[in-house]
Short mmCIF file of C-alpha atoms in Angstrom, two decimals:
data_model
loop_
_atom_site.label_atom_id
_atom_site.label_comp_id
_atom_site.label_asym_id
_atom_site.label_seq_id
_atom_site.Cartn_x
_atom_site.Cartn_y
_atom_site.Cartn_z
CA UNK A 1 0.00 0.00 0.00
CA UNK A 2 1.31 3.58 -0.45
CA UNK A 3 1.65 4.42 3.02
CA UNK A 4 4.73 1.74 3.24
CA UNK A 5 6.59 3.64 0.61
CA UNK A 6 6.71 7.15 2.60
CA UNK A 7 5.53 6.30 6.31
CA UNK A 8 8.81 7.26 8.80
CA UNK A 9 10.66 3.68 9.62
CA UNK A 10 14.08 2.25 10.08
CA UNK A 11 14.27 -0.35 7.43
CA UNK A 12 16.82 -3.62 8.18
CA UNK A 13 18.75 -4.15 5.40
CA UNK A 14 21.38 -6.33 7.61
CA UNK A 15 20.97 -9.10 4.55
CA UNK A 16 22.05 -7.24 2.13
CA UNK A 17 25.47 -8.98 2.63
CA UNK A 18 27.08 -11.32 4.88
CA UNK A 19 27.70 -10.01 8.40
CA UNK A 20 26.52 -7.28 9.82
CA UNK A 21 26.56 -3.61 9.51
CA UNK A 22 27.55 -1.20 12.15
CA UNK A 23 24.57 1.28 12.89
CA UNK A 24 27.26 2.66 15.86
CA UNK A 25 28.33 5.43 13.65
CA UNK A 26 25.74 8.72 13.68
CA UNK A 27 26.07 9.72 10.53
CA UNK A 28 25.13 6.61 9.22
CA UNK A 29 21.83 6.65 10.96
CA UNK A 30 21.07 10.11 10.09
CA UNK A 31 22.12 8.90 6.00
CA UNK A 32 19.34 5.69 6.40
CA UNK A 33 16.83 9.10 7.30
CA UNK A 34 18.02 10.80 4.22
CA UNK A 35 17.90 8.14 2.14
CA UNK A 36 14.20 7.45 3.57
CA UNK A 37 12.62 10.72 4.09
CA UNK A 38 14.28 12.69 0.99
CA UNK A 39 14.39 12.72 -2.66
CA UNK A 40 17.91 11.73 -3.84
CA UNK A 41 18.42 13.08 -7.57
CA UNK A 42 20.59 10.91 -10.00
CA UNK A 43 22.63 13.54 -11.95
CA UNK A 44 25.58 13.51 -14.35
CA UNK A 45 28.74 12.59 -12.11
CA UNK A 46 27.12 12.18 -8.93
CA UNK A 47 24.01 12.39 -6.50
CA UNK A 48 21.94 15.41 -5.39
CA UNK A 49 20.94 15.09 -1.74
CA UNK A 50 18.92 17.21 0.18
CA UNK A 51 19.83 18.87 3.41
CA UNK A 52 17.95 16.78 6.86
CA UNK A 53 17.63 20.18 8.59
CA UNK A 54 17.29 22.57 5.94
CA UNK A 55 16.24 23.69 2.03
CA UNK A 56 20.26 22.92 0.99
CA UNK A 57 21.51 20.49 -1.18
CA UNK A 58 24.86 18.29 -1.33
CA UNK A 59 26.86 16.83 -4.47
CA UNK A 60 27.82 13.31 -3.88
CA UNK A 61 30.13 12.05 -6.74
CA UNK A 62 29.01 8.63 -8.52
CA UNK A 63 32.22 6.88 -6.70
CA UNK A 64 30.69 8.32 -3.36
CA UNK A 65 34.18 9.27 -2.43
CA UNK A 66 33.51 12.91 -1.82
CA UNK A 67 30.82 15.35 -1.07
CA UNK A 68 30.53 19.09 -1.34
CA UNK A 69 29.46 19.72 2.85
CA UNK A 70 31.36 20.37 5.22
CA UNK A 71 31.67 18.01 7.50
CA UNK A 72 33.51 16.36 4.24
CA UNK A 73 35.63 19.20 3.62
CA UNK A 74 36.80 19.91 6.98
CA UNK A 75 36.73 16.37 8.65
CA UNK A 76 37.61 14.32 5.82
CA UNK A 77 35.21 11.62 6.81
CA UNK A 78 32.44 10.06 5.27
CA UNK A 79 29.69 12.48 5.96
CA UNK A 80 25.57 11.01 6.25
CA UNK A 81 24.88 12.60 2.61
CA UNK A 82 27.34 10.34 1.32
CA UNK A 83 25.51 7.37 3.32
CA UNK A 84 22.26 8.47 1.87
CA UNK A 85 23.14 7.94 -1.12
CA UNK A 86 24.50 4.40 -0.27
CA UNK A 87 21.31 3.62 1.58
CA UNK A 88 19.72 4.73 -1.58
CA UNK A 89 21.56 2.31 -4.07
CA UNK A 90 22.17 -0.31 -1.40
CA UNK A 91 26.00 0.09 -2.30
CA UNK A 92 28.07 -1.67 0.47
CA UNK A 93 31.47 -1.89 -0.01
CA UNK A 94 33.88 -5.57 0.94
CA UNK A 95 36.98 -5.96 1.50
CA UNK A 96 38.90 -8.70 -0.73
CA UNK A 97 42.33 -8.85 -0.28
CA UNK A 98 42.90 -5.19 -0.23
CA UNK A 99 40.89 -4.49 -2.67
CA UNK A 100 37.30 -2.46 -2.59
CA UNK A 101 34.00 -3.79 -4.43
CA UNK A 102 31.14 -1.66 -4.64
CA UNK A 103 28.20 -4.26 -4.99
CA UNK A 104 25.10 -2.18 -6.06
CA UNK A 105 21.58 -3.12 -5.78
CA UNK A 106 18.35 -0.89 -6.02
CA UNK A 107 16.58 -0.07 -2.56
CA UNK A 108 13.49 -1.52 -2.03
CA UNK A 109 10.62 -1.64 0.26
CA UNK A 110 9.19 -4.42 2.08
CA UNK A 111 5.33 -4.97 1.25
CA UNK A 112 3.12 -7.59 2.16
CA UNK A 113 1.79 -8.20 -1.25
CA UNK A 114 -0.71 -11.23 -0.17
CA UNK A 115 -3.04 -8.48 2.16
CA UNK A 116 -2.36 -5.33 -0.16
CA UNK A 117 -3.95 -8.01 -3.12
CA UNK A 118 -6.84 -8.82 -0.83
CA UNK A 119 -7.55 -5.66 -0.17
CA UNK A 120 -7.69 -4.78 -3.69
CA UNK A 121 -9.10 -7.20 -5.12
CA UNK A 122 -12.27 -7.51 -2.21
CA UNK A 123 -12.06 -3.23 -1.68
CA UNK A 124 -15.33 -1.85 -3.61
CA UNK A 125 -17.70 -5.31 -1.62
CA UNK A 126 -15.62 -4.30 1.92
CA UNK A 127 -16.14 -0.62 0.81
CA UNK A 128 -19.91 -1.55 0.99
CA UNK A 129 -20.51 -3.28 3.86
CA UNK A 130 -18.50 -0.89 6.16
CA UNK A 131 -20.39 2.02 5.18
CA UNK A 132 -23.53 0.45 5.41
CA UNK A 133 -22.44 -0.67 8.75
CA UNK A 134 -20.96 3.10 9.69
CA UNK A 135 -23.72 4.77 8.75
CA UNK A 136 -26.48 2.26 10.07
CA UNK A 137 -24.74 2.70 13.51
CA UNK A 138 -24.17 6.33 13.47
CA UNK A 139 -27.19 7.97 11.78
CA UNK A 140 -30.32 8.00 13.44
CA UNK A 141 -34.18 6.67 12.26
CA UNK A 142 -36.62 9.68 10.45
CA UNK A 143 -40.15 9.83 11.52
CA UNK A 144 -42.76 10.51 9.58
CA UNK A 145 -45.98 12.20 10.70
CA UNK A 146 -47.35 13.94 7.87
CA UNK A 147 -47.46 13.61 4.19
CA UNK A 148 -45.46 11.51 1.55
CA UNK A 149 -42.62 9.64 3.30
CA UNK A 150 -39.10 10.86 1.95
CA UNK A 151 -36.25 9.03 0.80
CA UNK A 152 -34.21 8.02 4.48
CA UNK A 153 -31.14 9.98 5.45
CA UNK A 154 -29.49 6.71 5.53
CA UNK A 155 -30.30 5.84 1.98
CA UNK A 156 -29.42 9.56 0.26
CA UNK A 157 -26.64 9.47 2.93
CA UNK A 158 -25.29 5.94 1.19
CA UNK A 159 -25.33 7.19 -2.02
CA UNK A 160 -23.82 10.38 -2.05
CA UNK A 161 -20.44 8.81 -0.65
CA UNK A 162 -20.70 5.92 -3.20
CA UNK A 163 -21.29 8.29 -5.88
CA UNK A 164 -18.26 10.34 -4.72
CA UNK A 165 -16.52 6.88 -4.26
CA UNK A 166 -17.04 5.77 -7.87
CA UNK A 167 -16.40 9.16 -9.08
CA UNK A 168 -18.66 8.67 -11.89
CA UNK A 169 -20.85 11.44 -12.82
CA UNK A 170 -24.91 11.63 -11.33
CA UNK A 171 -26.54 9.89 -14.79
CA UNK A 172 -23.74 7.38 -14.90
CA UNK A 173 -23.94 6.49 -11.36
CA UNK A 174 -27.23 5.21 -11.29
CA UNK A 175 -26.20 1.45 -12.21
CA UNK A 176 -23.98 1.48 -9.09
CA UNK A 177 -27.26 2.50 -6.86
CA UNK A 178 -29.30 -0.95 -8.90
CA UNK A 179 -26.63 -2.95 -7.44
CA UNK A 180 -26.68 -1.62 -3.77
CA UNK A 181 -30.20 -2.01 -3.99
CA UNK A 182 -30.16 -5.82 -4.78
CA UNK A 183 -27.55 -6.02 -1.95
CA UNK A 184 -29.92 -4.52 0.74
CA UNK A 185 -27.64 -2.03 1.08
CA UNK A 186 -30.59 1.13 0.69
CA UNK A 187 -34.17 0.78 0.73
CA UNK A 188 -35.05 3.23 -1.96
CA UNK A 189 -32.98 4.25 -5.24
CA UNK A 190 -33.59 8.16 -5.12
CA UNK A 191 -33.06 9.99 -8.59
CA UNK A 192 -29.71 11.60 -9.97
CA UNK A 193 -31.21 14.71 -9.09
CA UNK A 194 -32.02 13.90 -5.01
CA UNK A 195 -28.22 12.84 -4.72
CA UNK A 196 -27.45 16.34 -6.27
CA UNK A 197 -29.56 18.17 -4.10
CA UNK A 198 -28.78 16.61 -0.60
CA UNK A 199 -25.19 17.01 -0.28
CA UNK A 200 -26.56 21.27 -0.94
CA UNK A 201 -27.70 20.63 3.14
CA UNK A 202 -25.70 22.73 5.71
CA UNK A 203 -26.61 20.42 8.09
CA UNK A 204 -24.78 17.43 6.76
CA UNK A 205 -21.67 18.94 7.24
CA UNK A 206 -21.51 18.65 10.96
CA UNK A 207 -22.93 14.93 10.44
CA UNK A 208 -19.78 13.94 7.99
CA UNK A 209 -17.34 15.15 10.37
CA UNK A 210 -18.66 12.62 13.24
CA UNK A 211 -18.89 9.95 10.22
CA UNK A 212 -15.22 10.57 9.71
CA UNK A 213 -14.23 10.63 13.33
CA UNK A 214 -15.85 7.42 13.55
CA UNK A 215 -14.84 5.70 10.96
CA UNK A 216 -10.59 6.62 11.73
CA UNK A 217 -11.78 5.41 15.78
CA UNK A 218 -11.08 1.65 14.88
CA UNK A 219 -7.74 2.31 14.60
CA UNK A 220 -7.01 4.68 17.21
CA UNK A 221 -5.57 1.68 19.00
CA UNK A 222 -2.16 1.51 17.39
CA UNK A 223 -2.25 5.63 16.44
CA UNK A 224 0.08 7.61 18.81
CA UNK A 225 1.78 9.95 16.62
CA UNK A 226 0.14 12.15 14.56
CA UNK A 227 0.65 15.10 12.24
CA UNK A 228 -1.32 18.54 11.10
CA UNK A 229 -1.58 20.23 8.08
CA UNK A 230 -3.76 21.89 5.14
CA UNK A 231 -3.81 21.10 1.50
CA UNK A 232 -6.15 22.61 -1.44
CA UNK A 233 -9.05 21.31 -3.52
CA UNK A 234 -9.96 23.35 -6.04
CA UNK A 235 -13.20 24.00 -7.63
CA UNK A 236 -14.71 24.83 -11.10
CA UNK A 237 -15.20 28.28 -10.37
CA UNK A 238 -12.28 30.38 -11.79
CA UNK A 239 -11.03 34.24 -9.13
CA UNK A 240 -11.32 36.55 -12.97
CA UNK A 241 -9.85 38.99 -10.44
CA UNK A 242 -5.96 38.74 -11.25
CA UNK A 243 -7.09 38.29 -14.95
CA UNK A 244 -9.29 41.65 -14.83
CA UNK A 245 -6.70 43.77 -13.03
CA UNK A 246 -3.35 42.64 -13.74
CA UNK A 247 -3.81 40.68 -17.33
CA UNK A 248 -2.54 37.24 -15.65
CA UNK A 249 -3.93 33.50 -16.13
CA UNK A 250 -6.93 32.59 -14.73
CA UNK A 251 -6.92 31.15 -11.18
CA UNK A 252 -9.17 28.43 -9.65
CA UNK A 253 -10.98 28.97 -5.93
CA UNK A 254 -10.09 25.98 -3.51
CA UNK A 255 -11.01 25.20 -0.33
CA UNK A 256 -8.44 23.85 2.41
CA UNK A 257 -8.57 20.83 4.30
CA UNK A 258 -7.26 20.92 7.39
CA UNK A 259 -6.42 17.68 8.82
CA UNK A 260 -4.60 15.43 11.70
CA UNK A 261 -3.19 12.02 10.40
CA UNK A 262 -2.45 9.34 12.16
CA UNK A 263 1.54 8.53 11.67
CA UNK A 264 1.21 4.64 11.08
CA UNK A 265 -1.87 4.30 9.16
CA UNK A 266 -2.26 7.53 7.17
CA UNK A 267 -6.16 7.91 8.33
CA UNK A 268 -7.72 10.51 8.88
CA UNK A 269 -8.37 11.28 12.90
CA UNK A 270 -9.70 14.65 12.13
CA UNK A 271 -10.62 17.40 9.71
CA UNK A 272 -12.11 20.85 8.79
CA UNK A 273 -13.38 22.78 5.89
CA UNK A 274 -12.72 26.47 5.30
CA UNK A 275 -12.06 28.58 2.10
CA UNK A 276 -8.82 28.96 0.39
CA UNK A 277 -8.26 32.24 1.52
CA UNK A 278 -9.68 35.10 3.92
CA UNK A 279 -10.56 35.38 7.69
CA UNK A 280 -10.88 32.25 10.08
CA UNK A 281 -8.88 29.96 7.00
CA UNK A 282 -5.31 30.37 8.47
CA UNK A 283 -3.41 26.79 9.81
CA UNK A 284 -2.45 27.70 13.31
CA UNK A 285 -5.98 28.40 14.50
CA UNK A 286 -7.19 25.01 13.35
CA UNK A 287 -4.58 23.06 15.60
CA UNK A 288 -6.29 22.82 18.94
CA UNK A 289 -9.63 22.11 17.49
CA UNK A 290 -7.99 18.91 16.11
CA UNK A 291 -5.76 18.11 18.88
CA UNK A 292 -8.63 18.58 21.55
CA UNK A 293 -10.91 16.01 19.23
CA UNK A 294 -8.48 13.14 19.37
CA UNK A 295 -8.08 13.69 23.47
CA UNK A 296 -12.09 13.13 23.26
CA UNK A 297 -12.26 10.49 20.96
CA UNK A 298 -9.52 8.60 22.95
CA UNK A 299 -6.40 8.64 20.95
CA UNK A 300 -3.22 8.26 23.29
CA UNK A 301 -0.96 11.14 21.72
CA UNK A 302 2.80 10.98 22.23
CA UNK A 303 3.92 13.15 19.27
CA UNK A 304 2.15 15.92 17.38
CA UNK A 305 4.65 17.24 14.28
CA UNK A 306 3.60 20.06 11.88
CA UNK A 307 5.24 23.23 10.02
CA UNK A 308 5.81 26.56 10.86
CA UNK A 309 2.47 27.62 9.87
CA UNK A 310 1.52 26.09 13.58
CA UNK A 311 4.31 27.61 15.69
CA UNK A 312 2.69 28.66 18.60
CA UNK A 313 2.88 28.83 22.73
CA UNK A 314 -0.75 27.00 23.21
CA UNK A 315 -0.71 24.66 20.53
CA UNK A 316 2.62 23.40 22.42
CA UNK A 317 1.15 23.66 25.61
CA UNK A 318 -1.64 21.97 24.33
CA UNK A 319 0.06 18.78 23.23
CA UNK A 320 2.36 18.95 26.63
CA UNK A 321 -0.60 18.90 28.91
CA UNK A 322 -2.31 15.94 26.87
CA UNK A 323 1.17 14.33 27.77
CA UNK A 324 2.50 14.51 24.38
CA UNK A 325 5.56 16.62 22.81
CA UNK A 326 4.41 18.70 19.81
CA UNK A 327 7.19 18.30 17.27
CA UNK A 328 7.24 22.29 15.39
CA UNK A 329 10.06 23.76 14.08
CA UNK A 330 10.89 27.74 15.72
CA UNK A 331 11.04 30.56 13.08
CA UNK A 332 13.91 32.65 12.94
CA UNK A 333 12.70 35.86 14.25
CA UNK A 334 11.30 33.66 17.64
CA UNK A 335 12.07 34.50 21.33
CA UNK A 336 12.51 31.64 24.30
CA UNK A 337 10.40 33.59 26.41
CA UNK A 338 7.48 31.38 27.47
CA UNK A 339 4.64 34.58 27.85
CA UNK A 340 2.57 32.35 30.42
CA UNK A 341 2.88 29.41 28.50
CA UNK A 342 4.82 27.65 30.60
CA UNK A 343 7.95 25.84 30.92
CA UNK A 344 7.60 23.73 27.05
CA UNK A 345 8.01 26.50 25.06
CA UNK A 346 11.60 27.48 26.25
CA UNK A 347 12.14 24.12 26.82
CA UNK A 348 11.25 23.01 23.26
CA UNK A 349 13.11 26.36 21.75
CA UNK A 350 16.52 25.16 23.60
CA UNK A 351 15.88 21.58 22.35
CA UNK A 352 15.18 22.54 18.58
CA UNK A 353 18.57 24.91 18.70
CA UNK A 354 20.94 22.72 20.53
CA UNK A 355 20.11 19.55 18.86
CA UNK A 356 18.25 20.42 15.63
CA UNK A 357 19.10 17.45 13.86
CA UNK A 358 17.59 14.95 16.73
CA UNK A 359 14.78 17.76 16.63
CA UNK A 360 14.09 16.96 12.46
CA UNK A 361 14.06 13.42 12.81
CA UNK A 362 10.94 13.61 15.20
CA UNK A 363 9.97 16.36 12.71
CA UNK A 364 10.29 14.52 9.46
CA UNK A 365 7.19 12.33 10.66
CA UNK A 366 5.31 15.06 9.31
CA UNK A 367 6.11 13.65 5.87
CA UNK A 368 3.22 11.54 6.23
CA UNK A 369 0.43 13.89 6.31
CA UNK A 370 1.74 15.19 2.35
CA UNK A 371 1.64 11.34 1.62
CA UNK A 372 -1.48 11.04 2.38
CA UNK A 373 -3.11 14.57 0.86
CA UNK A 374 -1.49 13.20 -2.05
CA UNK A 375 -3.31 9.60 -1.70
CA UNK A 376 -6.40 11.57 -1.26
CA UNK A 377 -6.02 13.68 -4.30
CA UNK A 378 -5.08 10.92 -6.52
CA UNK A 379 -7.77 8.16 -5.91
CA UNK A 380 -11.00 10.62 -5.20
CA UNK A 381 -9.28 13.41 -7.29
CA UNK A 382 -8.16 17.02 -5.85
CA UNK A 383 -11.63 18.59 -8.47
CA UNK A 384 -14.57 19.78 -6.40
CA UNK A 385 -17.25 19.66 -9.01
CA UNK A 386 -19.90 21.25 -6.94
CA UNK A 387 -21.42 24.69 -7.58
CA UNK A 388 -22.18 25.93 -4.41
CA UNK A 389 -19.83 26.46 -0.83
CA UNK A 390 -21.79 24.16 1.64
CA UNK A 391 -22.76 21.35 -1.30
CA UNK A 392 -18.30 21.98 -2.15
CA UNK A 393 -17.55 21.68 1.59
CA UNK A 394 -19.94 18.41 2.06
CA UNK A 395 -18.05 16.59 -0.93
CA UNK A 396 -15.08 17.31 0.27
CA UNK A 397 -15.75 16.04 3.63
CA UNK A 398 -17.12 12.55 1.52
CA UNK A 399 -13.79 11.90 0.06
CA UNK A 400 -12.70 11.99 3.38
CA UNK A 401 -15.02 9.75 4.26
CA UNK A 402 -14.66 7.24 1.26
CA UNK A 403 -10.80 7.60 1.91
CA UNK A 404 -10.76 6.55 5.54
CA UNK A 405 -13.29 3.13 4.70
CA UNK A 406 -10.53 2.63 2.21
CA UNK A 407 -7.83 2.97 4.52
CA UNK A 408 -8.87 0.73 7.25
CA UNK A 409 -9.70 -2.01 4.75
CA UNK A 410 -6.40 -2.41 3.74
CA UNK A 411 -5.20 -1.70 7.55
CA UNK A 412 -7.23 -4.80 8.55
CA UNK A 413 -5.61 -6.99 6.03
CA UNK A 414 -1.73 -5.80 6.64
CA UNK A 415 -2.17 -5.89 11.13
CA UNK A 416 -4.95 -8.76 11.19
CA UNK A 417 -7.28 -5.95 12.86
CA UNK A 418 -10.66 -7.54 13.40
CA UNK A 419 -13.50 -4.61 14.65
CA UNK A 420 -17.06 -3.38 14.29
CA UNK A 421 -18.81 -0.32 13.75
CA UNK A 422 -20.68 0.36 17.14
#
């Protein structure tokens, strides 16, 4: 599954050869995080290899006997770029009398191919059943007095995240809704139309959110380190301003999705809605929110890593009093002084200077939360194809939805997790 390829581990490559390989020396571990967490570039002559701590970049020559930092320069050793970029080609050098062979090998990951093929191959009938199951749990009976009964919340509810699962148009979509009616899955097929017109409802929104708080809970037994950030959708609606006033291209609207991930998993613990831009959209604001919904959902939180964007006294103290550490690098025009805070925040500013490299490795968990935006965007698309803001916000909030089902079907397959919807 994706989340193998990105998610923050220590990989054991001790078979790569016989013996084993010394893991004493820190440079070398900090080269395995490199060669993990960052994008090594093949170039003419050599490696490019991004900085751990910083936007920089290192040349590493093709024989890996030199490298343009300065721990090379200065110390004349082998530096943790240079290690990167062994990690990264499994190169390993022996000894054979006197003589050095570089045995090369691509890196790869290890992927239990037997559960992700089961959870391909059995995702759209699993995809079914737990959000009939989600849904028949979490959203309550209608009762009729009056009039011509309406189509159930549960049914229009069903179909609005399988059409946004199947991410076929209304028209098209109707074949899917036959089939979930032969299944038992809905009661009544409601029209193209009804689908179109019930996501419109304001009050759905606050509805999805608990559906998608719900649906992440069944795995909030092996979460304890999560991270926060935004990302973009954008819509069909084009901003003309730019184009009117300054002659430039065209620019979509989007909306931002603030989220919390869960480190291990990549679900989704937590998320809101706003617009792309204006008052109440920033990223620091949204932090507690998020934070203070996983303490009352019952998530045990040990870490907490996001940007810059989130620097702030309470969302540290936040995290500290939960008894977790709140991983967030300091910007460089940022005081120790703790202004009532507390102790963390000088304690965490002292911590992030003297060892900044420790710091980024706690840090670099944050990784995950792109990986997974980018998940998002590429199975239910990163298009919002509604008209309006609340019917925009509500779809949104469905590929959320149709993202997490996804995720903890293949979760149950790779840890054996066996759990119902109550």
């Amino acid at each position: 599954m994706f989340h193998t390829l990105y998610t923050y581990k220590v990989y054991n490559i001790n078979n790569i050869i016989k013996g084993e390989i010394n893991m004493e020396n820190k440079r070398e571990e900090k080269g395995k995080i490199i060669a993990e967490t960052k994008a090594i570039t093949k170039v003419k002559g050599g490696f490019i290899v991004p900085s751990q701590t910083s936007n920089k970049t290192y040349f590493v020559t093709e024989h890996l006997d030199s490298c343009t930092c300065e721990d090379c320069k200065t110390r004349n050793v082998k530096c943790k770029h240079t290690f990167a970029v062994q990690f990264y080609l499994q190169k390993v050098t022996i000894k054979d009398n006197k003589e050095i062979t570089i045995q090369t090998k691509r890196l790869t990951y290890p992927q239990t191919w037997s559960a992700y093929n089961k959870s391909q191959e059995t995702e759209k009938a699993r995809f079914l059943e737990l959000l009939n199951d989600l849904i028949e749990v979490n959203v309550p009976n209608q009762e009729y007095t009056f009039g011509r009964p309406k189509i159930s919340n549960k049914d229009i509810l069903f179909s609005s995240a399988l059409k946004v699962y199947t991410q076929f148009s209304l028209r098209r979509f109707m074949s899917d809704l036959n089939e979930a009616k032969e299944k038992g899955y809905i009661n009544t097929k409601p029209c193209f139309a009804s689908v179109g017109h019930f996501i419109q409802n304001g009050e759905l929104t606050a509805q999805l959110k608990e559906l998608i708080q719900r649906s992440a809970s069944v795995l909030k037994s092996v979460e304890t380190d999560f991270a926060v950030d935004s990302s973009g959708f954008r819509t069909t609606k084009f901003n003309d301003y730019c184009k009117d006033k300054h002659n430039t291209k065209r620019q979509h609207e989007y909306l931002k999705l603030h989220a919390i991930i869960g480190i291990k998993t990549n679900i989704i613990c937590d998320c809101d809605v706003t617009k792309g831009d204006g008052i109440g959209t920033g990223d620091s604001p949204k932090f507690i929110p998020l934070v203070n919904n996983l303490v009352a959902n019952g998530y045990n939180i040990k870490e907490v890593s996001a940007d810059k964007a989130y620097s702030s006294r309470d969302n540290l103290a936040l995290v500290n009093s939960v008894g977790g550490t709140a991983y967030i690098p300091y910007k460089s025009n940022t005081s120790s002084k703790s202004r009532g805070c507390g102790i963390i925040w000088k304690k965490m500013f002292h911590y992030f200077n003297m060892n900044q490299e420790e710091f980024m490795e706690h840090y670099h968990k944050r990784s995950n939360v792109e990986t997974t935006f980018f998940a998002l965007k590429t199975k239910f698309n990163d298009c919002l194809k509604s008209k309006t803001l609340t019917a925009q916000t509500n779809e949104l909030l469905l590929k959320v939805l149709c993202f997490n089902i996804v995720q903890v079907i293949h979760e149950t397959n790779e840890l054996g997790i066996n759990f119902e919807y109550v």
